Amino acid sequence: MIFNSIEFILFLPVVIILYYLTPQRFRWVLLLAASYYFYMSWKVEYIFLIIFSTLVDYFSGLMMERQSSKKKRLPFLILSLVTNLGLLFFFKYYNFGAENLNLLFDKIGLSQDIPMMDFLLPVGISFYTFQTLSYSIDVYFGRQKAEKHLGYFALYVSFFPQLVAGPIERFSSLTPQFKENHTFTYENFANGLRLILYGWFIKMVIADNLAVVVEQIYASPENFSSLDILTGISFYSIQIYSDFYGYSIIAIGSALIMGIKLMDNFKTPYLAKHIAEFWQRWHISLSTWFRDYLYFPLGGNKVKLSRWVLNILIVFIVSGFWHGANWTFIIWGSIFGVTYLVEHLINRLFKLQKEQKPFSLQHLMLAFKTFIIVTIAWVFFRSQSLDEALQVFSSLFHNTNLSGTELSTPMFVWVFLILFMLSDFLLYNKRFDKWIAQFPLIGRWSIYTILIFSIIVFAGVEDFPFIYFQF
Amino acid sequence: MRLKIIYKTISLIAILIALNFIYQKWFFENDLQKHSDIVNSVRNIPNNADIIYIAESSNKTFREDDKDKRAISDFIGDYYPQLNLHDISNPATHSGIYKVLLASIPKENQVKTIIVTLNIRSFDASWIYSDLETPLQKSMVLLKEKPPLYNRFLLSFKGYDIKTKKDRKEQFLEKWIVDEFKPSNEFQFKNVREWDDWLATKGAKKKENGEYDKENTELACHYVKTYAFQIDTMTNPRIQDFNDIVELAKERNWNLVFNLLGENIEKAKELVGDELVMMMNKNAELLVKYYHNKGVTVINNLNSVEDEQFIDQNWTTEHYAEKGRKIIARNTAFSLKKWYDKDFVGVEIKNSKNYFIPRRFLIAS
């Protein structure tokens, strides 16, 4: 059940109505049932993975809390890590490992052949395993008390709006909200609907229409001119942003109607002046996860320079690997790691630390530079293999003589693209629901009407699932 | 707060009505041409049509060496030169598509008789759950008898039978296991899967030197997967679609003819055996009886076309060479005599060996 489907349009109001009709102490039952139903709509069997992961982490948490020292808590933390990462590695990385080992065996003349597995990656596994891992680690360090109520804990792992593609929430921010008695408020209801509406718009009108063009380019880059390829790879930067941002704000809006506040996952990332800022604005819940549970434990920046450089590279490479089992993701992460370090060095050498005035020429030029770097990195992210990525770059630089363009982008797509980019400027450091609330009634409803009409009439009709579902 | 919500809901409904008007006036036609150009085949039918022949690719496919490459519907027209006969032909379509297309024929059209092809393969799981189904269903969304903006909403929010290739494959693979043959003592195999496995292991035919004939075995297995099923009138989705067509015909006062197409019975017998042929004929008889009871004229052409006339010798299709198309046309034309006897003109099928068609299989009306 995807957010831009009829099923979800029917499912969400039913859950919300039942939610407010149910007494507070039983709401966790309703939300848990709804979340499991939501997840089973992809593949029924995979619910057992979530249940298994939930039970292991629940009991690990309880056992850790009973121990007086970190040393005694360690075996339970290891149990949680091995279980969650084991599931993740098995489903996500097994074939990658087997393929590369087989290649290695082949090179050194061994006749070993590790079999490949043909199974569907459980949707959202990277998200919920990271979410539940953060809980186990926090309990281990004593930052979080173990949850005694299995139902609330299970709901924390599986809360449907953010189950399959985040935002990756921390236990301390999400679970207390399940226990609060939320009454229906018009403000939450209106803001939630506004976010859902805008999320549908940017996913269905922007991302899905751009996807048609991007698909053509990546299917056969050799047939397109350099200009077409440049258009295609730039479109992908916008596509992945609008796709994932769209998903995130629908998730945030859906939860908000029930009075539950999820963290913002995007803050106009393409207006970031440098890569470090980009990662403060892009997929915030993941970057803060890596900061808290990988970068800081590695020593953060309170170490020698050489170790700090290594820490940065490790974090970005692991982040790339988190996205998928492919060398393309590792290169994608490495590009960010290296550019992060280079920018840091340049900023220190040339003392470029001063804050730029928003939308000053300097800001816009720096943002454009960041966009170019990110767009280059996205080529690796989008490509199925290194060869494909190199083919895109090769065609970009060599097809300058190709004149007759095969690429056709409908005019309305350009119009909406410009509107979307403009809205990003307007929404700089703001969220759509708050931004639109400041307009007078006529202005608000005019925007709603345009959004509704655009979503219905100009939505892409090809089936492009949310990109981050594959992770 | 309640009043505020009610007031805004009413405003939203009013806006949607206005948007529907705008969409219908300035955007709908463009969308129709982009996403549902199949509608043009209905629009091309003149208001004074007497007969409409609706079919899949069987109607128009011909063999390169055919002297007369015209469609089955054209050959039927030869028997009734005074009547205005038109066809709606779209590849890979089936009753689920026909019913939407037929429903979109304007009520002012004077058509009296509708001939619908009844393709027995389309009742099989591998066609019902074919990956062609998603684009077909998508092309039908805008044609539904609902406000245009609502239909476009369904298209945008994927409110139709949309599934991935993998999902569809899983569906028919499962059907080949769970649909067991009844009565069980009549068949050597429990289901399609068992039959297919057995045939794949045994081999369909040995070459003269006794070697395993891979090509023929694959084709035999394909015949089993295509034809080894028993139509359940309670659960088969095609039945419901044809029933809807029957209801529509009653509502519009049309004469309704179901043209059950010929299959390559000779090949089925040669490759697989009598058991499969018997199953095919039982399905055909069931359909004839079922729709006869609903007042439909059903022409049973299942056994009408000889092996040589099938264009695709290495696959199961209803693509006939000239003589095959003419035989189907002749049988169909004869079934129309009860309504258009005075318009009927005899047409001779040259080089036709009198292909045997048991009377009981031919027409039920």
XYZ file of N, CA and C in Angstrom, chain B residues 170-357:
564
model
N 3.310 -14.771 -10.136
C 3.034 -15.515 -8.899
C 1.574 -15.956 -8.860
N 0.693 -15.066 -9.339
C -0.738 -15.380 -9.309
C -1.063 -16.602 -10.155
N -0.578 -16.627 -11.407
C -0.999 -17.778 -12.210
C -0.237 -19.057 -11.844
N 0.994 -18.880 -11.331
C 1.702 -20.087 -10.880
C 0.942 -20.738 -9.724
N 0.396 -19.886 -8.880
C -0.364 -20.402 -7.740
C -1.653 -21.083 -8.213
N -2.309 -20.451 -9.207
C -3.556 -21.023 -9.723
C -3.322 -22.406 -10.320
N -2.162 -22.587 -10.951
C -1.863 -23.878 -11.564
C -1.718 -24.987 -10.513
N -1.544 -24.571 -9.282
C -1.441 -25.569 -8.207
C -2.775 -25.719 -7.472
N -3.379 -24.593 -7.116
C -4.581 -24.693 -6.252
C -5.837 -25.127 -7.013
N -5.894 -24.862 -8.312
C -7.072 -25.291 -9.077
C -6.925 -26.771 -9.451
N -7.595 -27.612 -8.675
C -7.449 -29.051 -8.924
C -8.536 -29.537 -9.860
N -8.193 -30.513 -10.718
C -9.157 -31.048 -11.681
C -10.210 -31.891 -10.969
N -11.465 -31.721 -11.435
C -12.573 -32.483 -10.840
C -13.366 -33.178 -11.944
N -13.904 -34.369 -11.764
C -13.647 -35.234 -10.611
C -12.239 -35.810 -10.696
N -11.625 -35.983 -9.560
C -10.212 -36.347 -9.550
C -9.949 -37.711 -10.189
N -10.956 -38.617 -10.129
C -10.707 -39.956 -10.679
C -10.703 -39.976 -12.209
N -11.152 -38.884 -12.812
C -11.226 -38.843 -14.272
C -9.883 -38.453 -14.895
N -9.029 -37.858 -14.069
C -7.765 -37.359 -14.611
C -6.574 -38.007 -13.928
N -5.547 -38.148 -14.759
C -4.321 -38.761 -14.245
C -3.575 -37.790 -13.315
N -3.826 -36.509 -13.528
C -3.067 -35.492 -12.783
C -3.973 -34.659 -11.891
N -3.361 -34.144 -10.813
C -4.146 -33.375 -9.851
C -4.384 -31.941 -10.342
N -3.387 -31.387 -10.976
C -3.486 -29.987 -11.420
C -2.545 -29.741 -12.600
N -2.528 -28.518 -13.078
C -1.687 -28.169 -14.237
C -0.216 -28.418 -13.938
N 0.191 -28.031 -12.748
C 1.593 -28.170 -12.362
C 2.059 -29.617 -12.499
N 1.220 -30.554 -11.988
C 1.588 -31.978 -12.042
C 1.675 -32.452 -13.482
N 0.686 -32.045 -14.258
C 0.617 -32.466 -15.665
C 1.829 -31.930 -16.428
N 2.117 -30.676 -16.197
C 3.238 -30.007 -16.858
C 4.558 -30.674 -16.477
N 4.728 -30.953 -15.179
C 5.963 -31.593 -14.719
C 6.140 -32.965 -15.366
N 5.028 -33.691 -15.377
C 5.071 -35.051 -15.937
C 5.469 -35.018 -17.416
N 4.855 -34.092 -18.128
C 5.108 -33.980 -19.560
C 6.544 -33.522 -19.827
N 6.996 -32.594 -18.989
C 8.365 -32.082 -19.169
C 9.386 -33.179 -18.897
N 9.077 -34.054 -17.956
C 9.998 -35.138 -17.623
C 9.955 -36.235 -18.677
N 8.741 -36.590 -19.062
C 8.563 -37.698 -20.005
C 8.992 -37.295 -21.416
N 8.719 -36.049 -21.768
C 8.988 -35.614 -23.143
C 7.751 -35.854 -23.983
N 7.399 -34.872 -24.795
C 6.146 -34.978 -25.543
C 6.248 -35.934 -26.702
N 7.325 -35.920 -27.370
C 7.439 -36.705 -28.597
C 8.911 -37.019 -28.818
N 9.162 -38.191 -29.236
C 10.554 -38.525 -29.542
C 10.773 -38.321 -31.040
N 11.964 -37.867 -31.354
C 12.291 -37.775 -32.775
C 12.486 -39.192 -33.306
N 12.612 -39.293 -34.592
C 12.708 -40.628 -35.196
C 13.844 -41.449 -34.606
N 14.942 -40.770 -34.267
C 16.081 -41.514 -33.698
C 15.903 -41.761 -32.195
N 14.747 -41.400 -31.686
C 14.451 -41.680 -30.286
C 14.945 -40.634 -29.324
N 15.481 -39.582 -29.858
C 15.979 -38.526 -28.961
C 14.836 -37.697 -28.393
N 15.131 -37.114 -27.258
C 14.172 -36.236 -26.585
C 13.959 -34.985 -27.443
N 12.721 -34.705 -27.772
C 12.453 -33.555 -28.625
C 12.088 -32.348 -27.762
N 13.076 -31.498 -27.543
C 12.906 -30.380 -26.594
C 11.832 -29.389 -27.068
N 11.897 -29.079 -28.360
C 10.976 -28.071 -28.888
C 9.518 -28.494 -28.733
N 9.254 -29.736 -29.138
C 7.880 -30.242 -29.036
C 7.426 -30.388 -27.589
N 8.360 -30.767 -26.740
C 8.009 -30.916 -25.321
C 7.602 -29.565 -24.742
N 8.386 -28.559 -25.081
C 8.052 -27.219 -24.583
C 6.689 -26.779 -25.081
N 6.422 -27.071 -26.355
C 5.137 -26.668 -26.926
C 3.988 -27.446 -26.264
N 4.229 -28.726 -26.033
C 3.192 -29.543 -25.382
C 2.903 -29.009 -23.977
N 3.969 -28.683 -23.271
C 3.794 -28.131 -21.921
C 3.005 -26.832 -21.997
N 3.316 -26.049 -23.012
C 2.592 -24.786 -23.167
C 1.105 -25.032 -23.426
N 0.802 -26.061 -24.221
C -0.608 -26.395 -24.469
C -1.315 -26.771 -23.167
N -0.599 -27.525 -22.344
C -1.207 -27.923 -21.057
C -1.464 -26.682 -20.205
N -0.462 -25.800 -20.141
C -0.619 -24.609 -19.302
C -1.718 -23.680 -19.826
N -1.953 -23.747 -21.125
C -2.943 -22.845 -21.719
C -4.369 -23.398 -21.653
N -4.502 -24.698 -21.880
C -5.859 -25.245 -22.045
C -6.323 -26.158 -20.913
N -5.391 -26.568 -20.042
C -5.799 -27.516 -19.002
C -6.407 -26.768 -17.814
N -7.650 -26.433 -17.935
C -8.357 -25.785 -16.831
C -9.835 -26.117 -16.968
N -10.537 -25.968 -15.889
C -11.990 -26.203 -15.913
C -12.674 -24.926 -15.457
N -13.498 -24.392 -16.344
C -14.123 -23.107 -16.028
C -15.110 -23.278 -14.873
N -14.920 -22.443 -13.874
C -15.879 -22.409 -12.770
C -16.719 -21.142 -12.972
N -17.980 -21.334 -13.273
C -18.820 -20.163 -13.603
C -19.042 -19.252 -12.387
N -18.750 -19.772 -11.201
C -18.937 -18.946 -10.001
C -17.733 -18.033 -9.739
N -16.555 -18.482 -10.159
C -15.365 -17.719 -9.747
C -14.549 -17.143 -10.908
N -14.707 -17.670 -12.108
C -13.859 -17.178 -13.195
C -14.239 -15.740 -13.559
N -13.284 -14.809 -13.468
C -13.638 -13.395 -13.704
C -14.167 -13.119 -15.108
N -13.770 -13.926 -16.073
C -14.267 -13.716 -17.443
C -15.780 -13.943 -17.520
N -16.262 -14.894 -16.740
C -17.699 -15.194 -16.748
C -18.475 -13.953 -16.316
N -17.982 -13.324 -15.257
C -18.663 -12.123 -14.766
C -18.677 -11.034 -15.842
N -17.539 -10.917 -16.548
C -17.453 -9.899 -17.603
C -18.437 -10.200 -18.734
N -18.493 -11.460 -19.144
C -19.451 -11.821 -20.207
C -20.898 -11.645 -19.713
N -21.100 -11.962 -18.434
C -22.448 -11.741 -17.876
C -22.833 -10.267 -17.948
N -21.856 -9.414 -17.663
C -22.116 -7.969 -17.742
C -22.477 -7.565 -19.174
N -21.799 -8.199 -20.136
C -22.109 -7.900 -21.545
C -23.543 -8.341 -21.858
N -23.930 -9.495 -21.321
C -25.302 -9.988 -21.543
C -26.304 -8.968 -20.981
N -26.007 -8.489 -19.779
C -26.911 -7.504 -19.157
C -26.981 -6.219 -19.979
N -25.816 -5.790 -20.450
C -25.758 -4.564 -21.255
C -26.571 -4.734 -22.537
N -26.438 -5.910 -23.156
C -27.175 -6.176 -24.409
C -28.679 -6.129 -24.154
N -29.095 -6.665 -23.011
C -30.531 -6.637 -22.672
C -30.984 -5.192 -22.508
N -30.173 -4.452 -21.805
C -30.502 -3.056 -21.523
C -30.612 -2.239 -22.811
N -29.705 -2.526 -23.758
C -29.686 -1.756 -25.010
C -30.519 -2.407 -26.112
N -31.105 -3.547 -25.776
C -31.943 -4.268 -26.741
C -31.151 -4.735 -27.971
N -29.950 -5.241 -27.728
C -29.124 -5.750 -28.824
C -29.337 -7.256 -28.974
N -29.223 -7.745 -30.212
C -29.073 -9.190 -30.416
C -27.620 -9.506 -30.076
N -27.423 -10.556 -29.287
C -26.048 -10.829 -28.835
C -25.575 -12.192 -29.336
N -24.392 -12.189 -29.935
C -23.802 -13.447 -30.430
C -22.414 -13.589 -29.801
N -22.157 -14.747 -29.231
C -20.806 -15.041 -28.757
C -20.155 -15.998 -29.752
N -19.023 -15.544 -30.285
C -18.346 -16.348 -31.296
C -17.172 -17.080 -30.666
N -17.418 -18.314 -30.229
C -16.364 -19.101 -29.569
C -15.339 -19.522 -30.627
N -14.143 -19.025 -30.494
C -13.138 -19.192 -31.550
C -12.564 -20.609 -31.609
N -12.049 -20.933 -32.788
C -11.447 -22.248 -32.983
C -10.051 -22.302 -32.381
N -9.716 -23.452 -31.826
C -8.359 -23.664 -31.301
C -7.730 -24.819 -32.069
N -6.440 -24.953 -31.953
C -5.754 -25.999 -32.709
C -5.893 -27.346 -32.002
N -7.070 -27.924 -32.214
C -7.408 -29.186 -31.563
C -6.495 -30.314 -32.050
N -6.196 -30.306 -33.329
C -5.340 -31.374 -33.893
C -3.977 -31.382 -33.211
N -3.428 -30.181 -33.043
C -2.111 -30.076 -32.401
C -2.197 -30.487 -30.932
N -3.275 -30.088 -30.282
C -3.446 -30.432 -28.866
C -3.476 -31.953 -28.705
N -4.161 -32.615 -29.637
C -4.278 -34.070 -29.565
C -2.930 -34.727 -29.855
N -2.265 -34.213 -30.867
C -0.976 -34.781 -31.287
C 0.079 -34.618 -30.187
N 0.133 -33.446 -29.594
C 1.183 -33.161 -28.621
C 0.879 -33.694 -27.224
N -0.371 -33.575 -26.824
C -0.702 -33.915 -25.429
C -1.609 -35.150 -25.345
N -2.653 -35.158 -26.162
C -3.523 -36.336 -26.148
C -4.987 -36.002 -25.950
N -5.811 -37.066 -25.940
C -7.278 -36.909 -25.892
C -7.765 -36.226 -24.623
N -7.017 -36.461 -23.534
C -7.458 -35.904 -22.245
C -7.593 -34.377 -22.316
N -6.625 -33.760 -22.964
C -6.639 -32.295 -23.067
C -7.757 -31.839 -24.000
N -7.919 -32.554 -25.119
C -8.970 -32.196 -26.086
C -10.338 -32.305 -25.410
N -10.485 -33.348 -24.623
C -11.765 -33.542 -23.928
C -12.035 -32.356 -22.979
N -10.988 -31.937 -22.309
C -11.134 -30.827 -21.372
C -11.518 -29.541 -22.102
N -10.896 -29.331 -23.241
C -11.198 -28.132 -24.037
C -12.655 -28.157 -24.493
N -13.073 -29.324 -24.980
C -14.457 -29.430 -25.466
C -15.474 -29.282 -24.340
N -15.113 -29.796 -23.168
C -16.034 -29.662 -22.025
C -16.214 -28.202 -21.648
N -15.111 -27.468 -21.676
C -15.198 -26.033 -21.377
C -16.070 -25.318 -22.404
N -15.861 -25.685 -23.672
C -16.643 -25.048 -24.743
C -18.133 -25.365 -24.566
N -18.419 -26.626 -24.289
C -19.832 -27.017 -24.122
C -20.461 -26.300 -22.935
N -19.665 -26.162 -21.871
C -20.181 -25.459 -20.690
C -20.538 -24.018 -21.036
N -19.664 -23.361 -21.776
C -19.918 -21.969 -22.141
C -21.138 -21.845 -23.050
N -21.230 -22.786 -23.993
C -22.372 -22.766 -24.925
C -23.676 -22.894 -24.132
N -23.687 -23.887 -23.242
C -24.913 -24.144 -22.471
C -25.237 -22.968 -21.541
N -24.193 -22.489 -20.863
C -24.362 -21.419 -19.862
C -24.947 -20.162 -20.513
N -24.389 -19.777 -21.648
C -24.869 -18.531 -22.268
C -26.116 -18.736 -23.111
N -26.296 -19.967 -23.605
C -27.551 -20.276 -24.286
C -28.712 -20.069 -23.307
N -28.521 -20.530 -22.078
C -29.557 -20.360 -21.058
C -29.822 -18.894 -20.725
N -28.865 -18.060 -21.039
C -29.050 -16.626 -20.791
C -29.563 -15.911 -22.043
N -29.913 -16.699 -23.048
C -30.531 -16.122 -24.246
C -29.552 -15.622 -25.285
N -28.289 -16.049 -25.166
C -27.282 -15.594 -26.130
C -27.123 -16.653 -27.220
N -26.890 -16.199 -28.442
C -26.569 -17.133 -29.521
C -25.068 -17.405 -29.450
N -24.719 -18.673 -29.244
C -23.297 -19.009 -29.105
C -22.876 -19.913 -30.263
N -21.841 -19.525 -30.964
C -21.326 -20.338 -32.072
C -20.096 -21.062 -31.563
N -20.118 -22.371 -31.645
C -18.981 -23.132 -31.149
C -18.059 -23.496 -32.311
N -17.009 -22.723 -32.468
C -16.040 -22.976 -33.543
C -14.813 -23.736 -33.045
N -14.883 -24.227 -31.823
C -13.674 -24.788 -31.216
C -12.931 -25.761 -32.141
N -13.722 -26.664 -32.778
C -13.087 -27.687 -33.624
C -13.108 -27.332 -35.115
N -13.429 -26.108 -35.450
C -13.729 -25.775 -36.844
C -12.519 -25.574 -37.742
N -11.374 -25.261 -37.151
C -10.240 -24.893 -38.003
C -9.164 -25.971 -37.934
N -8.707 -26.382 -39.118
C -7.706 -27.451 -39.153
C -6.309 -26.912 -38.848
N -5.455 -27.791 -38.401
C -4.097 -27.434 -37.961
C -3.364 -26.556 -38.977
N -3.452 -26.939 -40.234
C -2.695 -26.245 -41.277
C -3.062 -24.764 -41.361
N -4.276 -24.419 -40.942
C -4.751 -23.044 -41.060
C -4.301 -22.136 -39.899
N -3.660 -22.722 -38.909
C -3.164 -21.897 -37.796
C -1.807 -21.286 -38.175
N -1.741 -19.990 -38.119
C -0.521 -19.304 -38.557
C 0.630 -19.591 -37.608
N 0.362 -19.519 -36.323
C 1.430 -19.738 -35.332
C 1.481 -21.214 -34.970
N 2.396 -21.906 -35.590
C 2.472 -23.354 -35.348
C 3.225 -23.665 -34.054
N 3.977 -22.701 -33.573
C 4.770 -22.977 -32.363
C 4.243 -22.255 -31.134
N 2.991 -21.849 -31.195
C 2.410 -21.157 -30.042
C 0.895 -21.322 -30.109
N 0.233 -20.998 -29.032
C -1.237 -21.104 -29.042
C -1.831 -19.729 -29.328
N -2.434 -19.599 -30.500
C -3.141 -18.345 -30.818
C -4.392 -18.701 -31.627
N -5.190 -17.704 -31.872
C -6.344 -17.890 -32.762
C -6.095 -17.077 -34.029
N -4.890 -17.137 -34.529
C -4.538 -16.441 -35.776
C -4.674 -17.438 -36.924
N -5.658 -17.165 -37.781
C -5.952 -18.140 -38.843
C -5.540 -17.610 -40.203
N -5.175 -18.534 -41.068
C -4.956 -18.182 -42.472
C -6.328 -17.957 -43.128
N -6.298 -17.613 -44.393
C -7.521 -17.167 -45.088
C -8.695 -18.135 -44.924
N -8.413 -19.403 -45.193
C -9.529 -20.362 -45.146
C -10.093 -20.481 -43.726
N -9.192 -20.462 -42.766
C -9.630 -20.533 -41.370
C -10.526 -19.355 -41.014
N -10.115 -18.188 -41.437
C -10.927 -16.992 -41.134
C -12.281 -17.086 -41.831
N -12.238 -17.639 -43.054
C -13.498 -17.737 -43.803
C -14.457 -18.744 -43.163
N -13.882 -19.804 -42.615
C -14.760 -20.818 -41.966
C -15.431 -20.198 -40.724
N -14.638 -19.489 -39.940
C -15.205 -18.831 -38.744
C -16.283 -17.831 -39.196
N -15.965 -17.091 -40.260
C -16.917 -16.086 -40.768
C -18.204 -16.764 -41.250
N -18.033 -17.879 -41.956
C -19.211 -18.565 -42.479
C -20.127 -19.021 -41.327
N -19.519 -19.651 -40.319
C -20.330 -20.131 -39.194
C -21.032 -18.975 -38.486
N -20.323 -17.886 -38.374
C -20.914 -16.709 -37.715
C -22.048 -16.142 -38.572
N -21.763 -16.052 -39.875
C -22.768 -15.492 -40.790
C -24.061 -16.318 -40.760
N -23.902 -17.631 -40.700
C -25.102 -18.487 -40.652
C -25.913 -18.242 -39.383
N -25.198 -17.952 -38.307
C -25.926 -17.747 -37.045
C -26.744 -16.457 -37.066
N -26.400 -15.560 -37.968
C -27.111 -14.275 -38.031
C -28.387 -14.358 -38.869
N -28.510 -15.496 -39.581
C -29.652 -15.616 -40.517
C -30.998 -15.431 -39.843
N -31.069 -15.847 -38.584
C -32.378 -15.781 -37.912
C -32.868 -14.342 -37.768
N -31.941 -13.392 -37.823
C -32.365 -11.984 -37.744
C -32.336 -11.300 -39.118
N -31.439 -11.812 -39.979
C -31.237 -11.101 -41.259
C -31.380 -12.061 -42.450
N -32.339 -12.948 -42.397
C -32.460 -13.983 -43.425
C -32.592 -13.383 -44.826
N -33.395 -12.326 -44.916
C -33.629 -11.786 -46.264
C -32.413 -11.045 -46.821
N -31.483 -10.689 -45.966
C -30.268 -10.007 -46.437
C -29.140 -10.982 -46.759
N -29.340 -12.251 -46.422
C -28.253 -13.240 -46.542
C -27.960 -13.573 -48.011
N -26.650 -13.592 -48.320
C -26.215 -13.987 -49.662
C -25.215 -15.123 -49.485
N -25.395 -16.214 -50.203
C -24.494 -17.356 -50.072
C -23.113 -17.024 -50.633
N -22.074 -17.455 -49.904
C -20.702 -17.227 -50.377
C -19.979 -18.560 -50.357
N -19.261 -18.833 -51.427
C -18.563 -20.112 -51.505
C -17.140 -19.965 -50.956
N -16.732 -20.905 -50.130
C -15.336 -20.871 -49.667
C -14.547 -21.784 -50.595
N -13.677 -21.166 -51.408
C -12.912 -21.953 -52.379
C -11.907 -22.846 -51.661
N -11.640 -24.021 -52.292
C -10.668 -24.997 -51.773
C -11.009 -25.475 -50.358
N -12.250 -25.347 -50.015
C -12.588 -25.771 -48.655
C -12.895 -27.250 -48.635
N -12.109 -27.991 -47.877
C -12.550 -29.368 -47.674
C -13.618 -29.245 -46.606
N -14.667 -29.968 -46.727
C -15.777 -29.776 -45.801
C -15.367 -30.183 -44.407
N -14.816 -29.221 -43.730
C -14.320 -29.503 -42.383
C -15.482 -29.842 -41.479
N -15.339 -30.970 -40.802
C -16.484 -31.491 -40.056
C -16.747 -30.668 -38.792
N -17.948 -30.196 -38.710
C -18.353 -29.479 -37.507
C -19.599 -30.169 -36.971
